[in-house]
PDB file of N, CA and C in Angstrom:
ATOM      1  N   ILE J   1      61.538 -70.094 160.689  1.00 53.00           N
ATOM      2  CA  ILE J   1      61.041 -71.439 160.912  1.00 53.00           C
ATOM      3  C   ILE J   1      61.494 -72.313 159.762  1.00 53.00           C
ATOM      4  N   GLN J   2      62.050 -73.450 160.095  1.00 50.00           N
ATOM      5  CA  GLN J   2      62.524 -74.403 159.105  1.00 50.00           C
ATOM      6  C   GLN J   2      61.399 -75.342 158.694  1.00 50.00           C
ATOM      7  N   THR J   3      61.545 -75.979 157.555  1.00 53.00           N
ATOM      8  CA  THR J   3      60.575 -76.962 157.104  1.00 53.00           C
ATOM      9  C   THR J   3      61.037 -78.346 157.511  1.00 53.00           C
ATOM     10  N   ALA J   4      60.146 -79.120 158.119  1.00 58.00           N
ATOM     11  CA  ALA J   4      60.474 -80.491 158.515  1.00 58.00           C
ATOM     12  C   ALA J   4      60.286 -81.399 157.316  1.00 58.00           C
ATOM     13  N   THR J   5      61.124 -82.393 157.202  1.00 55.00           N
ATOM     14  CA  THR J   5      60.986 -83.386 156.154  1.00 55.00           C
ATOM     15  C   THR J   5      60.641 -84.715 156.792  1.00 55.00           C
ATOM     16  N   ALA J   6      59.696 -85.414 156.210  1.00 56.00           N
ATOM     17  CA  ALA J   6      59.305 -86.724 156.731  1.00 56.00           C
ATOM     18  C   ALA J   6      60.378 -87.734 156.370  1.00 56.00           C
ATOM     19  N   VAL J   7      60.706 -88.597 157.304  1.00 55.00           N
ATOM     20  CA  VAL J   7      61.715 -89.628 157.071  1.00 55.00           C
ATOM     21  C   VAL J   7      61.239 -90.954 157.629  1.00 55.00           C
ATOM     22  N   GLY J   8      61.592 -92.037 156.966  1.00 55.00           N
ATOM     23  CA  GLY J   8      61.374 -93.379 157.520  1.00 55.00           C
ATOM     24  C   GLY J   8      59.932 -93.805 157.627  1.00 55.00           C
ATOM     25  N   ASP J   9      59.712 -94.813 158.451  1.00 59.00           N
ATOM     26  CA  ASP J   9      58.433 -95.464 158.670  1.00 59.00           C
ATOM     27  C   ASP J   9      57.478 -94.554 159.442  1.00 59.00           C
ATOM     28  N   PRO J  10      56.257 -94.318 158.923  1.00 54.00           N
ATOM     29  CA  PRO J  10      55.328 -93.457 159.643  1.00 54.00           C
ATOM     30  C   PRO J  10      54.704 -94.093 160.884  1.00 54.00           C
ATOM     31  N   ALA J  11      54.883 -95.402 161.111  1.00 77.00           N
ATOM     32  CA  ALA J  11      54.297 -96.073 162.279  1.00 77.00           C
ATOM     33  C   ALA J  11      55.121 -95.750 163.528  1.00 77.00           C
ATOM     34  N   VAL J  12      54.577 -94.901 164.375  1.00 87.00           N
ATOM     35  CA  VAL J  12      55.259 -94.463 165.595  1.00 87.00           C
ATOM     36  C   VAL J  12      54.315 -94.711 166.768  1.00 87.00           C
ATOM     37  N   ALA J  13      54.823 -95.331 167.844  1.00 90.00           N
ATOM     38  CA  ALA J  13      53.988 -95.687 168.990  1.00 90.00           C
ATOM     39  C   ALA J  13      53.781 -94.532 169.974  1.00 90.00           C
ATOM     40  N   ALA J  14      54.777 -93.638 170.090  1.00 94.00           N
ATOM     41  CA  ALA J  14      54.700 -92.562 171.077  1.00 94.00           C
ATOM     42  C   ALA J  14      55.448 -91.336 170.574  1.00 94.00           C
ATOM     43  N   LEU J  15      55.146 -90.196 171.164  1.00 96.00           N
ATOM     44  CA  LEU J  15      55.845 -88.958 170.842  1.00 96.00           C
ATOM     45  C   LEU J  15      57.326 -89.131 171.178  1.00 96.00           C
ATOM     46  N   GLU J  16      58.209 -88.732 170.274  1.00 96.00           N
ATOM     47  CA  GLU J  16      59.655 -88.871 170.481  1.00 96.00           C
ATOM     48  C   GLU J  16      60.368 -87.589 170.085  1.00 96.00           C
ATOM     49  N   LEU J  17      61.457 -87.291 170.794  1.00 97.00           N
ATOM     50  CA  LEU J  17      62.358 -86.199 170.443  1.00 97.00           C
ATOM     51  C   LEU J  17      63.768 -86.763 170.492  1.00 97.00           C
ATOM     52  N   ALA J  18      64.425 -86.817 169.349  1.00 96.00           N
ATOM     53  CA  ALA J  18      65.776 -87.381 169.256  1.00 96.00           C
ATOM     54  C   ALA J  18      66.813 -86.348 169.704  1.00 96.00           C
ATOM     55  N   PRO J  19      67.990 -86.808 170.123  1.00 96.00           N
ATOM     56  CA  PRO J  19      69.069 -85.870 170.447  1.00 96.00           C
ATOM     57  C   PRO J  19      69.470 -85.076 169.200  1.00 96.00           C
ATOM     58  N   VAL J  20      69.902 -83.848 169.408  1.00 95.00           N
ATOM     59  CA  VAL J  20      70.378 -83.013 168.310  1.00 95.00           C
ATOM     60  C   VAL J  20      71.666 -83.620 167.770  1.00 95.00           C
ATOM     61  N   GLN J  21      71.774 -83.666 166.457  1.00 95.00           N
ATOM     62  CA  GLN J  21      72.967 -84.208 165.807  1.00 95.00           C
ATOM     63  C   GLN J  21      73.619 -83.134 164.960  1.00 95.00           C
ATOM     64  N   PRO J  22      74.910 -82.988 164.923  1.00 93.00           N
ATOM     65  CA  PRO J  22      75.863 -83.668 165.801  1.00 93.00           C
ATOM     66  C   PRO J  22      75.873 -83.024 167.185  1.00 93.00           C
ATOM     67  N   THR J  23      76.471 -83.699 168.109  1.00 89.00           N
ATOM     68  CA  THR J  23      76.643 -83.161 169.455  1.00 89.00           C
ATOM     69  C   THR J  23      78.123 -83.106 169.755  1.00 89.00           C
ATOM     70  N   PRO J  24      78.690 -81.980 170.096  1.00 92.00           N
ATOM     71  CA  PRO J  24      78.054 -80.668 170.172  1.00 92.00           C
ATOM     72  C   PRO J  24      77.773 -80.101 168.776  1.00 92.00           C
ATOM     73  N   VAL J  25      76.855 -79.141 168.719  1.00 92.00           N
ATOM     74  CA  VAL J  25      76.467 -78.504 167.460  1.00 92.00           C
ATOM     75  C   VAL J  25      77.471 -77.405 167.131  1.00 92.00           C
ATOM     76  N   ARG J  26      77.883 -77.379 165.876  1.00 90.00           N
ATOM     77  CA  ARG J  26      78.755 -76.307 165.359  1.00 90.00           C
ATOM     78  C   ARG J  26      78.144 -75.815 164.062  1.00 90.00           C
ATOM     79  N   GLY J  27      77.422 -74.731 164.101  1.00 87.00           N
ATOM     80  CA  GLY J  27      76.829 -74.186 162.882  1.00 87.00           C
ATOM     81  C   GLY J  27      75.439 -74.697 162.600  1.00 87.00           C
ATOM     82  N   THR J  28      75.316 -75.911 162.100  1.00 92.00           N
ATOM     83  CA  THR J  28      74.015 -76.482 161.749  1.00 92.00           C
ATOM     84  C   THR J  28      73.803 -77.797 162.478  1.00 92.00           C
ATOM     85  N   GLY J  29      72.606 -77.968 163.016  1.00 94.00           N
ATOM     86  CA  GLY J  29      72.259 -79.217 163.684  1.00 94.00           C
ATOM     87  C   GLY J  29      70.988 -79.787 163.084  1.00 94.00           C
ATOM     88  N   LEU J  30      70.764 -81.054 163.333  1.00 96.00           N
ATOM     89  CA  LEU J  30      69.547 -81.731 162.896  1.00 96.00           C
ATOM     90  C   LEU J  30      68.778 -82.185 164.123  1.00 96.00           C
ATOM     91  N   VAL J  31      67.481 -81.937 164.121  1.00 97.00           N
ATOM     92  CA  VAL J  31      66.620 -82.342 165.231  1.00 97.00           C
ATOM     93  C   VAL J  31      65.541 -83.259 164.667  1.00 97.00           C
ATOM     94  N   GLY J  32      65.453 -84.469 165.205  1.00 97.00           N
ATOM     95  CA  GLY J  32      64.442 -85.416 164.768  1.00 97.00           C
ATOM     96  C   GLY J  32      63.341 -85.545 165.797  1.00 97.00           C
ATOM     97  N   PHE J  33      62.123 -85.720 165.308  1.00 97.00           N
ATOM     98  CA  PHE J  33      61.010 -85.981 166.211  1.00 97.00           C
ATOM     99  C   PHE J  33      60.027 -86.910 165.515  1.00 97.00           C
ATOM    100  N   ALA J  34      59.212 -87.590 166.316  1.00 96.00           N
ATOM    101  CA  ALA J  34      58.245 -88.543 165.779  1.00 96.00           C
ATOM    102  C   ALA J  34      56.896 -88.321 166.441  1.00 96.00           C
ATOM    103  N   LEU J  35      55.846 -88.434 165.631  1.00 96.00           N
ATOM    104  CA  LEU J  35      54.483 -88.235 166.095  1.00 96.00           C
ATOM    105  C   LEU J  35      53.663 -89.497 165.869  1.00 96.00           C
ATOM    106  N   PRO J  36      52.947 -89.984 166.879  1.00 94.00           N
ATOM    107  CA  PRO J  36      52.110 -91.169 166.691  1.00 94.00           C
ATOM    108  C   PRO J  36      50.839 -90.862 165.895  1.00 94.00           C
ATOM    109  N   ALA J  37      50.428 -89.601 165.865  1.00 94.00           N
ATOM    110  CA  ALA J  37      49.245 -89.163 165.119  1.00 94.00           C
ATOM    111  C   ALA J  37      49.493 -87.735 164.644  1.00 94.00           C
ATOM    112  N   ALA J  38      48.763 -87.310 163.651  1.00 95.00           N
ATOM    113  CA  ALA J  38      48.885 -85.921 163.181  1.00 95.00           C
ATOM    114  C   ALA J  38      48.647 -84.986 164.364  1.00 95.00           C
ATOM    115  N   SER J  39      49.453 -83.927 164.439  1.00 96.00           N
ATOM    116  CA  SER J  39      49.375 -83.044 165.596  1.00 96.00           C
ATOM    117  C   SER J  39      49.938 -81.674 165.257  1.00 96.00           C
ATOM    118  N   THR J  40      49.483 -80.685 166.008  1.00 97.00           N
ATOM    119  CA  THR J  40      50.095 -79.361 165.925  1.00 97.00           C
ATOM    120  C   THR J  40      51.384 -79.410 166.736  1.00 97.00           C
ATOM    121  N   VAL J  41      52.469 -78.960 166.119  1.00 98.00           N
ATOM    122  CA  VAL J  41      53.812 -79.071 166.692  1.00 98.00           C
ATOM    123  C   VAL J  41      54.415 -77.689 166.887  1.00 98.00           C
ATOM    124  N   ARG J  42      55.160 -77.554 167.970  1.00 98.00           N
ATOM    125  CA  ARG J  42      56.024 -76.387 168.155  1.00 98.00           C
ATOM    126  C   ARG J  42      57.356 -76.925 168.648  1.00 98.00           C
ATOM    127  N   LEU J  43      58.402 -76.675 167.885  1.00 98.00           N
ATOM    128  CA  LEU J  43      59.752 -77.127 168.219  1.00 98.00           C
ATOM    129  C   LEU J  43      60.617 -75.891 168.390  1.00 98.00           C
ATOM    130  N   SER J  44      61.095 -75.671 169.609  1.00 97.00           N
ATOM    131  CA  SER J  44      61.831 -74.459 169.943  1.00 97.00           C
ATOM    132  C   SER J  44      63.165 -74.777 170.592  1.00 97.00           C
ATOM    133  N   VAL J  45      64.068 -73.799 170.545  1.00 96.00           N
ATOM    134  CA  VAL J  45      65.337 -73.868 171.258  1.00 96.00           C
ATOM    135  C   VAL J  45      65.303 -72.783 172.326  1.00 96.00           C
ATOM    136  N   LEU J  46      65.596 -73.182 173.564  1.00 97.00           N
ATOM    137  CA  LEU J  46      65.574 -72.262 174.698  1.00 97.00           C
ATOM    138  C   LEU J  46      66.968 -72.135 175.298  1.00 97.00           C
ATOM    139  N   ASP J  47      67.279 -70.940 175.799  1.00 95.00           N
ATOM    140  CA  ASP J  47      68.538 -70.790 176.521  1.00 95.00           C
ATOM    141  C   ASP J  47      68.334 -71.246 177.965  1.00 95.00           C
ATOM    142  N   VAL J  48      69.381 -71.171 178.783  1.00 96.00           N
ATOM    143  CA  VAL J  48      69.292 -71.686 180.158  1.00 96.00           C
ATOM    144  C   VAL J  48      68.354 -70.864 181.037  1.00 96.00           C
ATOM    145  N   GLN J  49      67.983 -69.674 180.583  1.00 96.00           N
ATOM    146  CA  GLN J  49      67.035 -68.851 181.337  1.00 96.00           C
ATOM    147  C   GLN J  49      65.596 -69.047 180.847  1.00 96.00           C
ATOM    148  N   GLY J  50      65.411 -69.984 179.903  1.00 96.00           N
ATOM    149  CA  GLY J  50      64.073 -70.304 179.424  1.00 96.00           C
ATOM    150  C   GLY J  50      63.561 -69.425 178.307  1.00 96.00           C
ATOM    151  N   ARG J  51      64.411 -68.558 177.754  1.00 96.00           N
ATOM    152  CA  ARG J  51      64.004 -67.691 176.650  1.00 96.00           C
ATOM    153  C   ARG J  51      64.123 -68.433 175.326  1.00 96.00           C
ATOM    154  N   GLU J  52      63.143 -68.278 174.477  1.00 96.00           N
ATOM    155  CA  GLU J  52      63.187 -68.909 173.159  1.00 96.00           C
ATOM    156  C   GLU J  52      64.191 -68.152 172.288  1.00 96.00           C
ATOM    157  N   VAL J  53      65.202 -68.874 171.795  1.00 95.00           N
ATOM    158  CA  VAL J  53      66.214 -68.252 170.930  1.00 95.00           C
ATOM    159  C   VAL J  53      66.052 -68.667 169.476  1.00 95.00           C
ATOM    160  N   ALA J  54      65.271 -69.713 169.218  1.00 94.00           N
ATOM    161  CA  ALA J  54      64.990 -70.147 167.850  1.00 94.00           C
ATOM    162  C   ALA J  54      63.716 -70.975 167.844  1.00 94.00           C
ATOM    163  N   ARG J  55      62.931 -70.804 166.795  1.00 96.00           N
ATOM    164  CA  ARG J  55      61.758 -71.655 166.589  1.00 96.00           C
ATOM    165  C   ARG J  55      62.038 -72.461 165.326  1.00 96.00           C
ATOM    166  N   LEU J  56      62.140 -73.768 165.481  1.00 96.00           N
ATOM    167  CA  LEU J  56      62.540 -74.638 164.377  1.00 96.00           C
ATOM    168  C   LEU J  56      61.362 -75.165 163.570  1.00 96.00           C
ATOM    169  N   ALA J  57      60.218 -75.340 164.209  1.00 96.00           N
ATOM    170  CA  ALA J  57      59.038 -75.850 163.506  1.00 96.00           C
ATOM    171  C   ALA J  57      57.790 -75.401 164.247  1.00 96.00           C
ATOM    172  N   GLU J  58      56.743 -75.151 163.475  1.00 97.00           N
ATOM    173  CA  GLU J  58      55.466 -74.796 164.062  1.00 97.00           C
ATOM    174  C   GLU J  58      54.380 -75.074 163.030  1.00 97.00           C
ATOM    175  N   GLY J  59      53.328 -75.751 163.470  1.00 97.00           N
ATOM    176  CA  GLY J  59      52.214 -76.034 162.581  1.00 97.00           C
ATOM    177  C   GLY J  59      51.765 -77.474 162.677  1.00 97.00           C
ATOM    178  N   LEU J  60      50.883 -77.856 161.766  1.00 97.00           N
ATOM    179  CA  LEU J  60      50.327 -79.206 161.747  1.00 97.00           C
ATOM    180  C   LEU J  60      51.250 -80.143 160.977  1.00 97.00           C
ATOM    181  N   TYR J  61      51.592 -81.272 161.602  1.00 96.00           N
ATOM    182  CA  TYR J  61      52.463 -82.278 160.987  1.00 96.00           C
ATOM    183  C   TYR J  61      51.755 -83.620 160.987  1.00 96.00           C
ATOM    184  N   GLU J  62      51.985 -84.388 159.962  1.00 95.00           N
ATOM    185  CA  GLU J  62      51.419 -85.728 159.840  1.00 95.00           C
ATOM    186  C   GLU J  62      52.094 -86.678 160.828  1.00 95.00           C
ATOM    187  N   ALA J  63      51.457 -87.803 161.098  1.00 94.00           N
ATOM    188  CA  ALA J  63      52.060 -88.852 161.919  1.00 94.00           C
ATOM    189  C   ALA J  63      53.315 -89.361 161.220  1.00 94.00           C
ATOM    190  N   GLY J  64      54.312 -89.748 162.002  1.00 93.00           N
ATOM    191  CA  GLY J  64      55.544 -90.297 161.436  1.00 93.00           C
ATOM    192  C   GLY J  64      56.771 -89.585 161.974  1.00 93.00           C
ATOM    193  N   ARG J  65      57.885 -89.876 161.341  1.00 95.00           N
ATOM    194  CA  ARG J  65      59.176 -89.313 161.752  1.00 95.00           C
ATOM    195  C   ARG J  65      59.506 -88.106 160.888  1.00 95.00           C
ATOM    196  N   HIS J  66      60.032 -87.078 161.545  1.00 96.00           N
ATOM    197  CA  HIS J  66      60.360 -85.828 160.852  1.00 96.00           C
ATOM    198  C   HIS J  66      61.748 -85.372 161.291  1.00 96.00           C
ATOM    199  N   GLN J  67      62.381 -84.576 160.451  1.00 96.00           N
ATOM    200  CA  GLN J  67      63.705 -84.048 160.762  1.00 96.00           C
ATOM    201  C   GLN J  67      63.746 -82.582 160.349  1.00 96.00           C
ATOM    202  N   VAL J  68      64.294 -81.746 161.237  1.00 96.00           N
ATOM    203  CA  VAL J  68      64.371 -80.305 161.013  1.00 96.00           C
ATOM    204  C   VAL J  68      65.829 -79.862 161.126  1.00 96.00           C
ATOM    205  N   ARG J  69      66.239 -78.967 160.242  1.00 95.00           N
ATOM    206  CA  ARG J  69      67.589 -78.404 160.303  1.00 95.00           C
ATOM    207  C   ARG J  69      67.570 -77.146 161.169  1.00 95.00           C
ATOM    208  N   TRP J  70      68.518 -77.070 162.084  1.00 93.00           N
ATOM    209  CA  TRP J  70      68.716 -75.870 162.902  1.00 93.00           C
ATOM    210  C   TRP J  70      69.852 -75.116 162.239  1.00 93.00           C
ATOM    211  N   GLU J  71      69.520 -74.279 161.259  1.00 89.00           N
ATOM    212  CA  GLU J  71      70.500 -73.612 160.412  1.00 89.00           C
ATOM    213  C   GLU J  71      71.369 -72.600 161.147  1.00 89.00           C
ATOM    214  N   ASP J  72      70.787 -71.841 162.046  1.00 83.00           N
ATOM    215  CA  ASP J  72      71.519 -70.734 162.659  1.00 83.00           C
ATOM    216  C   ASP J  72      72.066 -71.035 164.047  1.00 83.00           C
ATOM    217  N   ALA J  73      72.310 -72.291 164.346  1.00 85.00           N
ATOM    218  CA  ALA J  73      72.813 -72.658 165.679  1.00 85.00           C
ATOM    219  C   ALA J  73      74.124 -71.952 165.995  1.00 85.00           C
ATOM    220  N   GLY J  74      74.985 -71.786 164.997  1.00 78.00           N
ATOM    221  CA  GLY J  74      76.269 -71.123 165.207  1.00 78.00           C
ATOM    222  C   GLY J  74      76.135 -69.666 165.611  1.00 78.00           C
ATOM    223  N   ARG J  75      75.047 -69.008 165.191  1.00 85.00           N
ATOM    224  CA  ARG J  75      74.818 -67.605 165.551  1.00 85.00           C
ATOM    225  C   ARG J  75      74.209 -67.454 166.940  1.00 85.00           C
ATOM    226  N   THR J  76      73.758 -68.552 167.531  1.00 87.00           N
ATOM    227  CA  THR J  76      73.145 -68.518 168.851  1.00 87.00           C
ATOM    228  C   THR J  76      74.173 -68.217 169.932  1.00 87.00           C
ATOM    229  N   GLY J  77      75.406 -68.622 169.708  1.00 89.00           N
ATOM    230  CA  GLY J  77      76.465 -68.435 170.693  1.00 89.00           C
ATOM    231  C   GLY J  77      76.739 -69.733 171.418  1.00 89.00           C
ATOM    232  N   PRO J  78      77.971 -69.955 171.827  1.00 94.00           N
ATOM    233  CA  PRO J  78      78.305 -71.204 172.513  1.00 94.00           C
ATOM    234  C   PRO J  78      77.613 -71.289 173.870  1.00 94.00           C
ATOM    235  N   GLY J  79      77.255 -72.509 174.251  1.00 94.00           N
ATOM    236  CA  GLY J  79      76.637 -72.713 175.554  1.00 94.00           C
ATOM    237  C   GLY J  79      75.681 -73.879 175.568  1.00 94.00           C
ATOM    238  N   LEU J  80      74.967 -73.991 176.673  1.00 96.00           N
ATOM    239  CA  LEU J  80      73.984 -75.042 176.890  1.00 96.00           C
ATOM    240  C   LEU J  80      72.612 -74.522 176.483  1.00 96.00           C
ATOM    241  N   TYR J  81      71.883 -75.346 175.729  1.00 96.00           N
ATOM    242  CA  TYR J  81      70.538 -74.994 175.273  1.00 96.00           C
ATOM    243  C   TYR J  81      69.612 -76.187 175.460  1.00 96.00           C
ATOM    244  N   PHE J  82      68.316 -75.918 175.360  1.00 97.00           N
ATOM    245  CA  PHE J  82      67.303 -76.958 175.480  1.00 97.00           C
ATOM    246  C   PHE J  82      66.416 -76.911 174.249  1.00 97.00           C
ATOM    247  N   VAL J  83      66.209 -78.071 173.635  1.00 97.00           N
ATOM    248  CA  VAL J  83      65.289 -78.188 172.511  1.00 97.00           C
ATOM    249  C   VAL J  83      63.986 -78.721 173.091  1.00 97.00           C
ATOM    250  N   ARG J  84      62.889 -78.003 172.850  1.00 98.00           N
ATOM    251  CA  ARG J  84      61.595 -78.374 173.429  1.00 98.00           C
ATOM    252  C   ARG J  84      60.591 -78.663 172.318  1.00 98.00           C
ATOM    253  N   LEU J  85      59.991 -79.837 172.382  1.00 98.00           N
ATOM    254  CA  LEU J  85      58.947 -80.255 171.452  1.00 98.00           C
ATOM    255  C   LEU J  85      57.617 -80.259 172.193  1.00 98.00           C
ATOM    256  N   SER J  86      56.672 -79.497 171.682  1.00 98.00           N
ATOM    257  CA  SER J  86      55.326 -79.474 172.237  1.00 98.00           C
ATOM    258  C   SER J  86      54.391 -80.006 171.163  1.00 98.00           C
ATOM    259  N   ALA J  87      53.717 -81.128 171.464  1.00 96.00           N
ATOM    260  CA  ALA J  87      52.797 -81.754 170.512  1.00 96.00           C
ATOM    261  C   ALA J  87      51.890 -82.727 171.252  1.00 96.00           C
ATOM    262  N   ALA J  88      50.680 -82.906 170.746  1.00 89.00           N
ATOM    263  CA  ALA J  88      49.735 -83.889 171.279  1.00 89.00           C
ATOM    264  C   ALA J  88      49.527 -83.731 172.789  1.00 89.00           C
ATOM    265  N   GLY J  89      49.532 -82.498 173.284  1.00 93.00           N
ATOM    266  CA  GLY J  89      49.316 -82.254 174.701  1.00 93.00           C
ATOM    267  C   GLY J  89      50.482 -82.640 175.601  1.00 93.00           C
ATOM    268  N   GLN J  90      51.647 -82.894 175.003  1.00 97.00           N
ATOM    269  CA  GLN J  90      52.836 -83.275 175.765  1.00 97.00           C
ATOM    270  C   GLN J  90      53.984 -82.323 175.435  1.00 97.00           C
ATOM    271  N   ILE J  91      54.970 -82.296 176.329  1.00 98.00           N
ATOM    272  CA  ILE J  91      56.189 -81.519 176.101  1.00 98.00           C
ATOM    273  C   ILE J  91      57.381 -82.415 176.393  1.00 98.00           C
ATOM    274  N   LEU J  92      58.287 -82.519 175.424  1.00 98.00           N
ATOM    275  CA  LEU J  92      59.537 -83.252 175.599  1.00 98.00           C
ATOM    276  C   LEU J  92      60.688 -82.268 175.451  1.00 98.00           C
ATOM    277  N   THR J  93      61.751 -82.468 176.258  1.00 98.00           N
ATOM    278  CA  THR J  93      62.893 -81.556 176.225  1.00 98.00           C
ATOM    279  C   THR J  93      64.189 -82.336 176.188  1.00 98.00           C
ATOM    280  N   ARG J  94      65.154 -81.838 175.404  1.00 97.00           N
ATOM    281  CA  ARG J  94      66.507 -82.421 175.321  1.00 97.00           C
ATOM    282  C   ARG J  94      67.524 -81.306 175.498  1.00 97.00           C
ATOM    283  N   ARG J  95      68.612 -81.631 176.183  1.00 97.00           N
ATOM    284  CA  ARG J  95      69.744 -80.698 176.295  1.00 97.00           C
ATOM    285  C   ARG J  95      70.617 -80.817 175.067  1.00 97.00           C
ATOM    286  N   THR J  96      71.256 -79.715 174.716  1.00 96.00           N
ATOM    287  CA  THR J  96      72.264 -79.747 173.665  1.00 96.00           C
ATOM    288  C   THR J  96      73.295 -78.670 173.940  1.00 96.00           C
ATOM    289  N   ILE J  97      74.458 -78.840 173.367  1.00 95.00           N
ATOM    290  CA  ILE J  97      75.548 -77.897 173.541  1.00 95.00           C
ATOM    291  C   ILE J  97      75.937 -77.326 172.186  1.00 95.00           C
ATOM    292  N   VAL J  98      76.128 -76.028 172.129  1.00 94.00           N
ATOM    293  CA  VAL J  98      76.593 -75.355 170.919  1.00 94.00           C
ATOM    294  C   VAL J  98      78.019 -74.884 171.178  1.00 94.00           C
ATOM    295  N   THR J  99      78.922 -75.199 170.248  1.00 92.00           N
ATOM    296  CA  THR J  99      80.310 -74.740 170.345  1.00 92.00           C
ATOM    297  C   THR J  99      80.666 -73.962 169.089  1.00 92.00           C
ATOM    298  N   ARG J 100      81.776 -73.287 169.149  1.00 85.00           N
ATOM    299  CA  ARG J 100      82.265 -72.543 167.966  1.00 85.00           C
ATOM    300  C   ARG J 100      83.088 -73.436 167.098  1.00 85.00           C
TER     301      ARG J 100
END
């Protein structure tokens, strides 16, 4: 599990999950998310069959914008993946592609 770092203005109106940067991911990616209020967060990467292949963040996070490094994306293997953010009783999902 990676440590999220708070970034930018903490005033956030709604739960947000930013696209993984860079796209496509080669080696390491950055995943941004925003919380309107402090919440328990689970940020995971799933393969196309719905299996969790990486857990990027888990635990209580303060309101505001956060960024997590996906360090081992290159070891996941090339293909299509889904980044899923579960927080504040909601689930947001983004597609991403990993290449060599």
